[in-house]
Structures are given as structure tokens and as C-alpha cells.
């Protein structure tokens, strides 16, 4: 985050989220459902599953090496049904959508590097698994919310979740599965002060009065999700900017796995290495190392070593150890960056096999990550702060474990 952000009297920052019925998120969920089913039957499955959708059709493609048998059409239809596309009037439904599959085995050349790391071949490290690709991954945490996540993305997810809840529990029965939220937070000297603007796009049945829709969304979705702490008399509400939103889901827009990577992470508040998560097993460090980086960042902040912290990792395909590790405290560090970096290297193992073991990443846990963000949710093992006390004691820092 730029220095001007923490020195300016007024800065506006915006993040967005989408519901599970958004076409891109539908694709993420299908890809992760395929991954989960492969892992359920064969925990050593290698999966790189991509999904695309448009009007009336879903395509599942990618490279999968597994002993599992997955009935792809059946699985896809089950996911689409669970999301809520159960009515042909929506322009897309689980009974009639076409399902195409184009899956092959993982490249033998990639498999060779994953099965036996560069270090194992050289005899310098017994850890066999190498990274499934090159790339860089970022982890971030900030003392801004109880989840140690940026406030804008936290609130955007809350609004999107409440929008889906109001549809599912019948509070607003005219809502349909597609939807988006966007929250702008006003900061002063880097501290959040209020919610400036809330934007909601809510798919709905035809014939719904626009003023009724705006009132319902404001009172039944936005206010319960954000609460009075952040909303005030000057907060602006923008609901369904074009007036009507009846054509949504794959009928209204094509969808693709991995196209909501900013929604999945920190809402643009922190940097992103560019790699998507969904549909990839944990040998793909795009996913597993990003989880590891978030775990480290959260523990550093919880330990009181910094109020705002980012860590970057980088890998080469086939390598077990990251080729670089960089830390950034944005001027909020209570000890030196070099001290934090050495502590991280001492207490965390970033080899893919070690990350998999630490978080139990060969389990079928992934579809639940594919909506409302991969971070800031206590049900995920990479959100634990069990390293914080160790880090605090090692430096004598005042821990924020309470």
C-alpha cells in the first residue's frame, strides 16, 4: 500500500465480491468439486481442472491424473442445482444445460518434476515433491478486522453472503442466483472511518418494482451485513445501476475458472502473483503456497511483529524450496524486516510436501473455498494463528493473541 494511503486525511478504497451464482464463481465451484471428488477417492490425485460456461452449456477441461472415477456430467449438474439454477426461466438450469468434458492426463514432463524435486535429484533435500509450476505468491494480513483482513473485502463478502442468504431463506423470494457487491471504505491516515458507498447488483424476477427492490436490498441485505458501526447518514447506496437485472448467470455473461482472483484474496488491497486457485491440487504452489503465505502473514501480525504485513514467495517448476522470500511491513514493523524474515525461515517449511502435510491439503475441502474468499474464514487450516505465540516469544514483541 502506497505511503500516501497512510498519510492522507481521506482515501477511498473499494473491493468487490460476487455470489456463488455468478458465472465465474459457478465455474470455480465446478472445478473445485471435480478436485474434491478426485481427492475423495484418491488423495494423491493430480488435478488441473478448468471450467467455462455460457448460455446453456458448461465445458470442463484440463489435465487430471488419478485412480478415481468421476462422473463429470452428474457432478456438474449437482453443483449447478445446489447453487440455485433450478428453473428454466432463469435461462440456465441443471436439468437442461449441456455438459462437455475434455480432460487428459498431466504432462509427463510436469509430473517428473513434481514426483521428484530438483533438490531430491541433486541429493540436497530428501523432500520428493517439487512445485508444479513456477510463479510468485503473496500473503497478507492487517490489524484492521478481527480476521486480520482488509475491511473493504470483508464487508463486500458479507454483503454478497447476505444477498445469497436472503434468496435462499425466502426473505427476498424474487431474487435469483447471480449477484455482486462492492464496498468503498473511507480511510483517514490509513485507518478505516466509515463506509462511503455500497453497490449491489442483484438478479431478480421480472416485474419487480425498482423502488421496492432498492428498499429491500438496503434494509434486508446491506444493513444486516455491514451494521451501524460503519454506515452513516452520508453512506451512498447504488443498487442495480441499470435499473433491471433479470438476465444473469451464464445466460447473461460467460464464466471461467480463475477470473475472480482478486475477489478470492484481498480485494486488491495487497499484491497478487497472478495465479488462480480453483481446480488445482496442492502440488500447484499457486494455491498451496498462497495459503502458506497467508498463514505466515496472519501469524506475524497476530504475534504483534507488524500491524500490516506482506510476504512474497517465488518458485521454479520442479523445485521444492522457494527461490526467494521477501517481507514488507509498510513501516509498521515492531522489529526489523530481517528479523521477521529469519524467523519465518526458521519456523516455517515452504516445500510443497511440507505445506500439504501441515494443512492436510489432500482432503476434499476445496469447493467451500470457491465462494466468498479463500482467506479470513476460520474454518480453513491456513487461518490458524498457532505460530503467533512462538514468534512473539522469540522477539519479545507484545503479542496480540487476545
Short mmCIF file of C-alpha atoms in Angstrom, two decimals:
data_model
loop_
_atom_site.label_atom_id
_atom_site.label_comp_id
_atom_site.label_asym_id
_atom_site.label_seq_id
_atom_site.Cartn_x
_atom_site.Cartn_y
_atom_site.Cartn_z
CA UNK A 1 0.00 0.00 0.00
CA UNK A 2 1.41 3.38 -1.00
CA UNK A 3 2.75 5.71 1.69
CA UNK A 4 0.15 8.33 0.70
CA UNK A 5 -2.53 5.92 1.87
CA UNK A 6 -1.36 6.12 5.49
CA UNK A 7 -0.51 9.84 5.40
CA UNK A 8 -3.62 11.25 3.69
CA UNK A 9 -6.60 12.61 5.61
CA UNK A 10 -9.06 10.99 3.21
CA UNK A 11 -8.61 8.00 0.94
CA UNK A 12 -11.34 5.86 -0.62
CA UNK A 13 -10.66 2.19 -1.27
CA UNK A 14 -13.08 -0.23 -2.93
CA UNK A 15 -13.34 -4.03 -3.06
CA UNK A 16 -15.93 -6.30 -4.63
CA UNK A 17 -17.38 -9.75 -4.09
CA UNK A 18 -19.79 -11.95 -6.02
CA UNK A 19 -22.35 -14.57 -5.06
CA UNK A 20 -21.97 -18.27 -5.80
CA UNK A 21 -24.40 -17.82 -8.71
CA UNK A 22 -22.07 -15.52 -10.61
CA UNK A 23 -20.93 -17.36 -13.77
CA UNK A 24 -17.23 -17.12 -12.91
CA UNK A 25 -17.89 -18.44 -9.41
CA UNK A 26 -20.07 -21.22 -10.82
CA UNK A 27 -17.00 -22.30 -12.79
CA UNK A 28 -14.73 -22.11 -9.75
CA UNK A 29 -17.13 -24.31 -7.82
CA UNK A 30 -17.37 -26.91 -10.58
CA UNK A 31 -13.58 -27.06 -10.86
CA UNK A 32 -13.16 -27.47 -7.12
CA UNK A 33 -15.97 -30.03 -6.96
CA UNK A 34 -14.10 -32.14 -9.53
CA UNK A 35 -10.93 -31.75 -7.46
CA UNK A 36 -12.75 -32.74 -4.27
CA UNK A 37 -14.21 -35.87 -5.84
CA UNK A 38 -10.82 -36.92 -7.18
CA UNK A 39 -9.21 -36.42 -3.77
CA UNK A 40 -12.05 -38.22 -2.00
CA UNK A 41 -11.30 -41.36 -3.99
CA UNK A 42 -7.55 -40.88 -4.49
CA UNK A 43 -5.75 -38.39 -2.19
CA UNK A 44 -2.73 -38.40 -4.49
CA UNK A 45 -4.68 -37.14 -7.49
CA UNK A 46 -3.06 -34.52 -9.67
CA UNK A 47 -5.71 -32.11 -10.85
CA UNK A 48 -5.68 -29.00 -13.01
CA UNK A 49 -9.34 -28.54 -13.89
CA UNK A 50 -10.72 -25.57 -15.78
CA UNK A 51 -14.39 -24.81 -16.39
CA UNK A 52 -16.09 -22.45 -18.83
CA UNK A 53 -19.77 -21.67 -19.22
CA UNK A 54 -22.09 -19.67 -21.43
CA UNK A 55 -25.76 -19.89 -22.38
CA UNK A 56 -26.94 -23.45 -21.91
CA UNK A 57 -23.54 -25.18 -21.71
CA UNK A 58 -20.65 -25.97 -19.37
CA UNK A 59 -17.23 -27.17 -20.56
CA UNK A 60 -14.90 -28.97 -18.14
CA UNK A 61 -11.33 -29.28 -19.38
CA UNK A 62 -7.84 -29.79 -18.07
CA UNK A 63 -5.23 -32.33 -17.01
CA UNK A 64 -6.07 -34.93 -14.38
CA UNK A 65 -4.07 -37.96 -13.29
CA UNK A 66 -5.98 -40.07 -10.78
CA UNK A 67 -7.25 -43.53 -9.88
CA UNK A 68 -10.67 -42.01 -9.22
CA UNK A 69 -13.67 -42.30 -11.48
CA UNK A 70 -15.62 -39.06 -11.72
CA UNK A 71 -18.99 -38.88 -13.44
CA UNK A 72 -18.39 -35.34 -14.66
CA UNK A 73 -21.89 -34.57 -16.07
CA UNK A 74 -23.59 -35.82 -12.91
CA UNK A 75 -21.22 -33.86 -10.68
CA UNK A 76 -21.60 -30.66 -12.70
CA UNK A 77 -25.39 -30.83 -12.62
CA UNK A 78 -25.33 -31.38 -8.86
CA UNK A 79 -23.22 -28.26 -8.35
CA UNK A 80 -25.45 -26.16 -10.63
CA UNK A 81 -28.54 -27.40 -8.78
CA UNK A 82 -27.01 -26.64 -5.39
CA UNK A 83 -26.12 -23.10 -6.48
CA UNK A 84 -29.77 -22.49 -7.34
CA UNK A 85 -30.13 -22.71 -11.11
CA UNK A 86 -33.19 -24.92 -10.85
CA UNK A 87 -35.63 -23.10 -13.09
CA UNK A 88 -35.51 -22.88 -16.88
CA UNK A 89 -36.94 -19.37 -16.60
CA UNK A 90 -33.51 -18.28 -15.29
CA UNK A 91 -32.09 -19.02 -18.73
CA UNK A 92 -29.88 -21.75 -17.29
CA UNK A 93 -30.75 -24.78 -15.21
CA UNK A 94 -29.15 -28.01 -14.08
CA UNK A 95 -31.55 -30.32 -15.91
CA UNK A 96 -31.15 -28.95 -19.42
CA UNK A 97 -27.66 -27.42 -19.60
CA UNK A 98 -25.22 -29.24 -21.83
CA UNK A 99 -22.06 -30.63 -20.19
CA UNK A 100 -18.91 -31.17 -22.26
CA UNK A 101 -15.73 -32.78 -20.96
CA UNK A 102 -12.22 -32.52 -22.40
CA UNK A 103 -9.82 -34.00 -19.85
CA UNK A 104 -6.44 -35.62 -20.35
CA UNK A 105 -3.57 -36.76 -18.12
CA UNK A 106 -0.99 -34.44 -16.62
CA UNK A 107 2.05 -33.84 -18.81
CA UNK A 108 4.74 -36.44 -18.15
CA UNK A 109 7.35 -33.69 -18.09
CA UNK A 110 5.49 -31.75 -15.39
CA UNK A 111 4.82 -34.97 -13.46
CA UNK A 112 8.53 -35.78 -13.46
CA UNK A 113 9.37 -32.50 -11.72
CA UNK A 114 6.57 -32.85 -9.19
CA UNK A 115 7.29 -36.50 -8.37
CA UNK A 116 10.98 -35.89 -7.71
CA UNK A 117 12.14 -32.39 -6.93
CA UNK A 118 15.32 -30.81 -8.24
CA UNK A 119 16.77 -31.00 -4.73
CA UNK A 120 15.94 -34.70 -4.43
CA UNK A 121 17.63 -35.44 -7.75
CA UNK A 122 20.69 -33.49 -6.66
CA UNK A 123 20.76 -35.21 -3.27
CA UNK A 124 20.48 -31.95 -1.31
CA UNK A 125 16.99 -32.47 0.11
CA UNK A 126 15.03 -35.69 0.72
CA UNK A 127 11.66 -33.99 0.17
CA UNK A 128 10.41 -35.56 -3.05
CA UNK A 129 7.63 -33.24 -4.18
CA UNK A 130 8.61 -30.33 -6.39
CA UNK A 131 6.50 -27.32 -7.29
CA UNK A 132 4.04 -27.95 -10.09
CA UNK A 133 4.88 -24.65 -11.78
CA UNK A 134 6.94 -21.51 -11.47
CA UNK A 135 5.40 -18.35 -10.09
CA UNK A 136 5.16 -15.93 -7.20
CA UNK A 137 2.61 -15.85 -4.41
CA UNK A 138 1.72 -13.19 -1.85
CA UNK A 139 0.33 -13.46 1.66
CA UNK A 140 -1.10 -10.50 3.54
CA UNK A 141 -2.60 -9.62 6.91
CA UNK A 142 -3.58 -6.35 8.58
CA UNK A 143 -4.79 -5.35 12.01
CA UNK A 144 -7.98 -3.86 10.60
CA UNK A 145 -10.57 -6.55 11.30
CA UNK A 146 -10.78 -9.49 13.70
CA UNK A 147 -10.00 -11.74 10.74
CA UNK A 148 -6.83 -9.68 10.08
CA UNK A 149 -8.18 -8.96 6.61
CA UNK A 150 -8.74 -5.61 4.86
CA UNK A 151 -12.10 -4.13 5.78
CA UNK A 152 -13.37 -3.45 2.20
CA UNK A 153 -13.18 -7.08 1.05
CA UNK A 154 -14.50 -8.32 4.40
CA UNK A 155 -17.60 -6.15 4.08
CA UNK A 156 -18.03 -6.91 0.38
CA UNK A 157 -18.08 -10.64 1.16
CA UNK A 158 -20.56 -10.03 4.00
CA UNK A 159 -22.95 -8.23 1.65
CA UNK A 160 -22.67 -10.92 -1.04
CA UNK A 161 -23.29 -13.66 1.54
CA UNK A 162 -26.33 -11.83 2.88
CA UNK A 163 -27.66 -11.37 -0.65
CA UNK A 164 -27.47 -15.13 -1.21
CA UNK A 165 -28.96 -15.84 2.21
CA UNK A 166 -31.95 -13.58 1.56
CA UNK A 167 -32.60 -15.55 -1.63
CA UNK A 168 -32.19 -18.98 -0.09
CA UNK A 169 -34.18 -18.47 3.12
CA UNK A 170 -37.07 -16.78 1.32
CA UNK A 171 -36.58 -13.33 2.84
CA UNK A 172 -36.50 -11.93 -0.70
CA UNK A 173 -38.02 -14.76 -2.75
CA UNK A 174 -37.83 -12.85 -6.04
CA UNK A 175 -34.02 -12.91 -6.07
CA UNK A 176 -32.13 -15.16 -8.48
CA UNK A 177 -28.65 -16.72 -8.04
CA UNK A 178 -26.43 -14.15 -9.73
CA UNK A 179 -25.25 -11.13 -7.79
CA UNK A 180 -22.38 -8.79 -6.97
CA UNK A 181 -21.42 -6.42 -4.19
CA UNK A 182 -18.94 -3.57 -3.96
CA UNK A 183 -17.97 -1.64 -0.84
CA UNK A 184 -16.00 1.61 -0.69
CA UNK A 185 -14.39 2.41 2.66
CA UNK A 186 -13.18 5.87 3.64
CA UNK A 187 -9.81 5.92 5.39
CA UNK A 188 -8.00 8.65 7.32
CA UNK A 189 -4.28 8.20 7.94
CA UNK A 190 -4.64 4.56 6.94
CA UNK A 191 -7.43 3.89 9.47
CA UNK A 192 -10.96 2.95 8.26
CA UNK A 193 -13.53 5.50 9.38
CA UNK A 194 -16.79 4.76 7.55
CA UNK A 195 -18.40 3.09 4.56
CA UNK A 196 -18.66 5.67 1.81
CA UNK A 197 -20.59 3.71 -0.85
CA UNK A 198 -22.22 0.30 -1.21
CA UNK A 199 -23.01 -1.10 -4.65
CA UNK A 200 -25.19 -4.17 -5.15
CA UNK A 201 -26.23 -5.90 -8.35
CA UNK A 202 -28.99 -8.39 -7.56
CA UNK A 203 -30.52 -10.65 -10.18
CA UNK A 204 -34.30 -10.79 -9.77
CA UNK A 205 -37.55 -11.99 -11.27
CA UNK A 206 -39.19 -9.84 -13.97
CA UNK A 207 -41.81 -7.34 -12.87
CA UNK A 208 -40.30 -6.38 -9.51
CA UNK A 209 -40.80 -2.71 -8.68
CA UNK A 210 -37.43 -0.96 -8.70
CA UNK A 211 -38.09 1.15 -5.61
CA UNK A 212 -39.19 -1.92 -3.70
CA UNK A 213 -36.04 -3.71 -4.78
CA UNK A 214 -33.82 -0.85 -3.64
CA UNK A 215 -35.55 -0.61 -0.27
CA UNK A 216 -35.43 -4.38 0.29
CA UNK A 217 -31.76 -4.67 -0.61
CA UNK A 218 -30.81 -1.75 1.58
CA UNK A 219 -32.80 -2.92 4.61
CA UNK A 220 -32.62 -6.72 4.28
CA UNK A 221 -29.17 -7.15 2.79
CA UNK A 222 -26.83 -4.21 3.24
CA UNK A 223 -27.68 -3.08 6.75
CA UNK A 224 -27.66 -6.58 8.33
CA UNK A 225 -24.38 -7.37 6.57
CA UNK A 226 -22.45 -4.19 7.39
CA UNK A 227 -24.09 -2.94 10.57
CA UNK A 228 -24.42 0.51 12.08
CA UNK A 229 -20.75 0.71 13.05
CA UNK A 230 -19.72 1.62 9.51
CA UNK A 231 -22.87 3.02 7.90
CA UNK A 232 -23.93 6.62 8.48
CA UNK A 233 -26.34 9.21 7.08
CA UNK A 234 -23.95 10.05 4.25
CA UNK A 235 -23.36 6.50 3.04
CA UNK A 236 -24.44 6.16 -0.58
CA UNK A 237 -26.31 3.12 -1.88
CA UNK A 238 -26.25 2.15 -5.55
CA UNK A 239 -28.47 -0.84 -6.38
CA UNK A 240 -28.86 -2.35 -9.85
CA UNK A 241 -27.31 0.54 -11.71
CA UNK A 242 -29.12 -0.20 -15.00
CA UNK A 243 -32.48 -0.49 -13.25
CA UNK A 244 -33.23 -4.13 -14.07
CA UNK A 245 -31.15 -7.29 -13.71
CA UNK A 246 -33.30 -10.21 -14.85
CA UNK A 247 -30.86 -11.74 -17.34
CA UNK A 248 -28.00 -13.17 -15.32
CA UNK A 249 -25.81 -16.20 -14.74
CA UNK A 250 -24.40 -17.91 -17.85
CA UNK A 251 -27.35 -16.54 -19.83
CA UNK A 252 -26.15 -13.01 -19.24
CA UNK A 253 -22.39 -13.45 -19.20
CA UNK A 254 -19.83 -16.16 -19.91
CA UNK A 255 -17.95 -17.61 -16.96
CA UNK A 256 -14.46 -19.01 -16.50
CA UNK A 257 -12.46 -20.60 -13.69
CA UNK A 258 -9.92 -18.29 -12.09
CA UNK A 259 -11.34 -14.98 -13.27
CA UNK A 260 -12.11 -13.68 -9.77
CA UNK A 261 -8.65 -13.93 -8.19
CA UNK A 262 -8.93 -10.53 -6.51
CA UNK A 263 -12.29 -11.46 -5.00
CA UNK A 264 -10.68 -14.71 -3.83
CA UNK A 265 -7.84 -12.96 -1.99
CA UNK A 266 -7.52 -9.44 -0.57
CA UNK A 267 -9.83 -7.35 -2.73
CA UNK A 268 -6.96 -5.52 -4.40
CA UNK A 269 -5.65 -4.20 -1.08
CA UNK A 270 -2.50 -6.35 -1.35
CA UNK A 271 -0.49 -7.56 -4.33
CA UNK A 272 -1.32 -10.75 -6.21
CA UNK A 273 1.06 -13.09 -8.02
CA UNK A 274 -1.47 -13.77 -10.78
CA UNK A 275 -2.12 -17.48 -10.26
CA UNK A 276 -5.69 -18.68 -9.69
CA UNK A 277 -6.63 -21.29 -7.05
CA UNK A 278 -9.72 -23.27 -8.01
CA UNK A 279 -9.40 -26.63 -9.73
CA UNK A 280 -5.76 -27.09 -8.70
CA UNK A 281 -4.48 -29.74 -6.30
CA UNK A 282 -1.96 -28.67 -3.68
CA UNK A 283 1.15 -29.59 -5.66
CA UNK A 284 0.32 -26.42 -7.59
CA UNK A 285 2.01 -23.75 -5.50
CA UNK A 286 -0.26 -21.09 -6.98
CA UNK A 287 -2.70 -22.44 -4.44
CA UNK A 288 -0.80 -24.14 -1.63
CA UNK A 289 1.98 -21.57 -1.29
CA UNK A 290 -0.57 -18.72 -1.34
CA UNK A 291 -2.29 -20.45 1.58
CA UNK A 292 1.07 -20.85 3.33
CA UNK A 293 1.89 -17.19 2.76
CA UNK A 294 -1.43 -16.07 4.23
CA UNK A 295 -0.80 -18.30 7.26
CA UNK A 296 2.60 -16.73 7.83
CA UNK A 297 1.33 -13.17 7.36
CA UNK A 298 -1.55 -13.71 9.76
CA UNK A 299 0.72 -15.18 12.42
CA UNK A 300 3.23 -12.34 12.08
CA UNK A 301 0.50 -9.74 12.63
CA UNK A 302 -1.17 -11.73 15.41
CA UNK A 303 2.22 -12.02 17.12
CA UNK A 304 2.49 -8.24 17.20
CA UNK A 305 5.53 -8.06 14.92
CA UNK A 306 3.77 -5.71 12.50
CA UNK A 307 0.36 -4.12 12.05
CA UNK A 308 0.39 -4.57 8.27
CA UNK A 309 2.41 -7.35 6.69
CA UNK A 310 3.01 -8.91 3.29
CA UNK A 311 5.23 -11.84 2.31
CA UNK A 312 6.18 -12.91 -1.19
CA UNK A 313 7.33 -16.39 -2.22
CA UNK A 314 8.63 -17.48 -5.61
CA UNK A 315 9.20 -20.98 -7.04
CA UNK A 316 10.72 -22.70 -10.04
CA UNK A 317 8.88 -25.66 -11.55
CA UNK A 318 10.24 -28.89 -10.09
CA UNK A 319 11.91 -27.15 -7.14
CA UNK A 320 10.99 -27.90 -3.55
CA UNK A 321 12.41 -24.84 -1.86
CA UNK A 322 11.22 -21.36 -2.86
CA UNK A 323 13.88 -19.43 -4.76
CA UNK A 324 13.07 -16.21 -2.89
CA UNK A 325 11.26 -14.94 0.18
CA UNK A 326 10.56 -11.24 0.68
CA UNK A 327 8.81 -9.45 3.54
CA UNK A 328 7.24 -5.97 3.76
CA UNK A 329 5.92 -4.31 6.92
CA UNK A 330 4.95 -0.94 5.35
CA UNK A 331 6.64 0.94 8.17
CA UNK A 332 4.57 -0.81 10.85
CA UNK A 333 7.17 -3.36 11.99
CA UNK A 334 7.96 -3.65 15.70
CA UNK A 335 11.20 -5.46 14.86
CA UNK A 336 13.35 -5.33 11.73
CA UNK A 337 12.20 -6.90 8.47
CA UNK A 338 15.34 -9.03 8.52
CA UNK A 339 14.45 -10.40 11.95
CA UNK A 340 10.97 -11.32 10.73
CA UNK A 341 12.35 -12.95 7.59
CA UNK A 342 14.77 -15.08 9.60
CA UNK A 343 12.00 -16.12 11.99
CA UNK A 344 9.82 -17.17 9.08
CA UNK A 345 12.62 -19.23 7.57
CA UNK A 346 13.28 -20.84 10.95
CA UNK A 347 9.71 -21.75 11.83
CA UNK A 348 8.03 -22.50 8.51
CA UNK A 349 8.78 -25.06 5.81
CA UNK A 350 7.68 -23.82 2.38
CA UNK A 351 8.35 -27.02 0.44
CA UNK A 352 5.14 -28.17 -1.28
CA UNK A 353 5.10 -31.53 0.52
CA UNK A 354 5.53 -29.84 3.89
CA UNK A 355 2.75 -27.35 3.17
CA UNK A 356 0.45 -30.20 2.15
CA UNK A 357 1.21 -32.07 5.36
CA UNK A 358 0.84 -29.01 7.59
CA UNK A 359 -2.62 -28.07 6.34
CA UNK A 360 -3.94 -31.51 5.31
CA UNK A 361 -4.35 -30.43 1.71
CA UNK A 362 -5.02 -33.88 0.27
CA UNK A 363 -8.55 -33.77 1.69
CA UNK A 364 -11.79 -32.85 -0.08
CA UNK A 365 -12.03 -29.33 1.34
CA UNK A 366 -11.94 -27.14 -1.72
CA UNK A 367 -15.40 -26.43 -3.07
CA UNK A 368 -16.23 -24.45 0.06
CA UNK A 369 -13.31 -22.14 -0.73
CA UNK A 370 -14.72 -21.29 -4.16
CA UNK A 371 -17.20 -18.66 -2.93
CA UNK A 372 -16.70 -15.65 -0.64
CA UNK A 373 -12.92 -15.76 -0.49
CA UNK A 374 -10.17 -18.16 0.49
CA UNK A 375 -8.95 -16.00 3.39
CA UNK A 376 -10.39 -14.56 6.57
CA UNK A 377 -12.54 -17.63 7.27
CA UNK A 378 -11.73 -19.55 10.47
CA UNK A 379 -12.82 -22.92 9.11
CA UNK A 380 -9.71 -23.13 6.91
CA UNK A 381 -6.48 -24.52 8.43
CA UNK A 382 -4.28 -21.79 6.92
CA UNK A 383 -6.19 -19.25 9.02
CA UNK A 384 -4.85 -20.63 12.31
CA UNK A 385 -2.55 -18.46 14.42
CA UNK A 386 -0.83 -21.29 16.27
CA UNK A 387 2.60 -19.90 15.30
CA UNK A 388 1.94 -16.43 16.74
CA UNK A 389 2.93 -17.12 20.32
CA UNK A 390 6.20 -18.69 19.21
CA UNK A 391 7.05 -15.67 17.07
CA UNK A 392 6.13 -13.24 19.82
CA UNK A 393 8.27 -15.01 22.39
CA UNK A 394 11.24 -15.18 20.03
CA UNK A 395 11.28 -11.40 19.65
CA UNK A 396 9.83 -10.19 22.94
CA UNK A 397 7.12 -8.42 20.98
CA UNK A 398 3.81 -7.60 22.62
CA UNK A 399 1.54 -10.30 21.22
CA UNK A 400 -1.96 -9.53 20.01
CA UNK A 401 -3.22 -13.03 20.75
CA UNK A 402 -6.26 -11.81 22.70
#
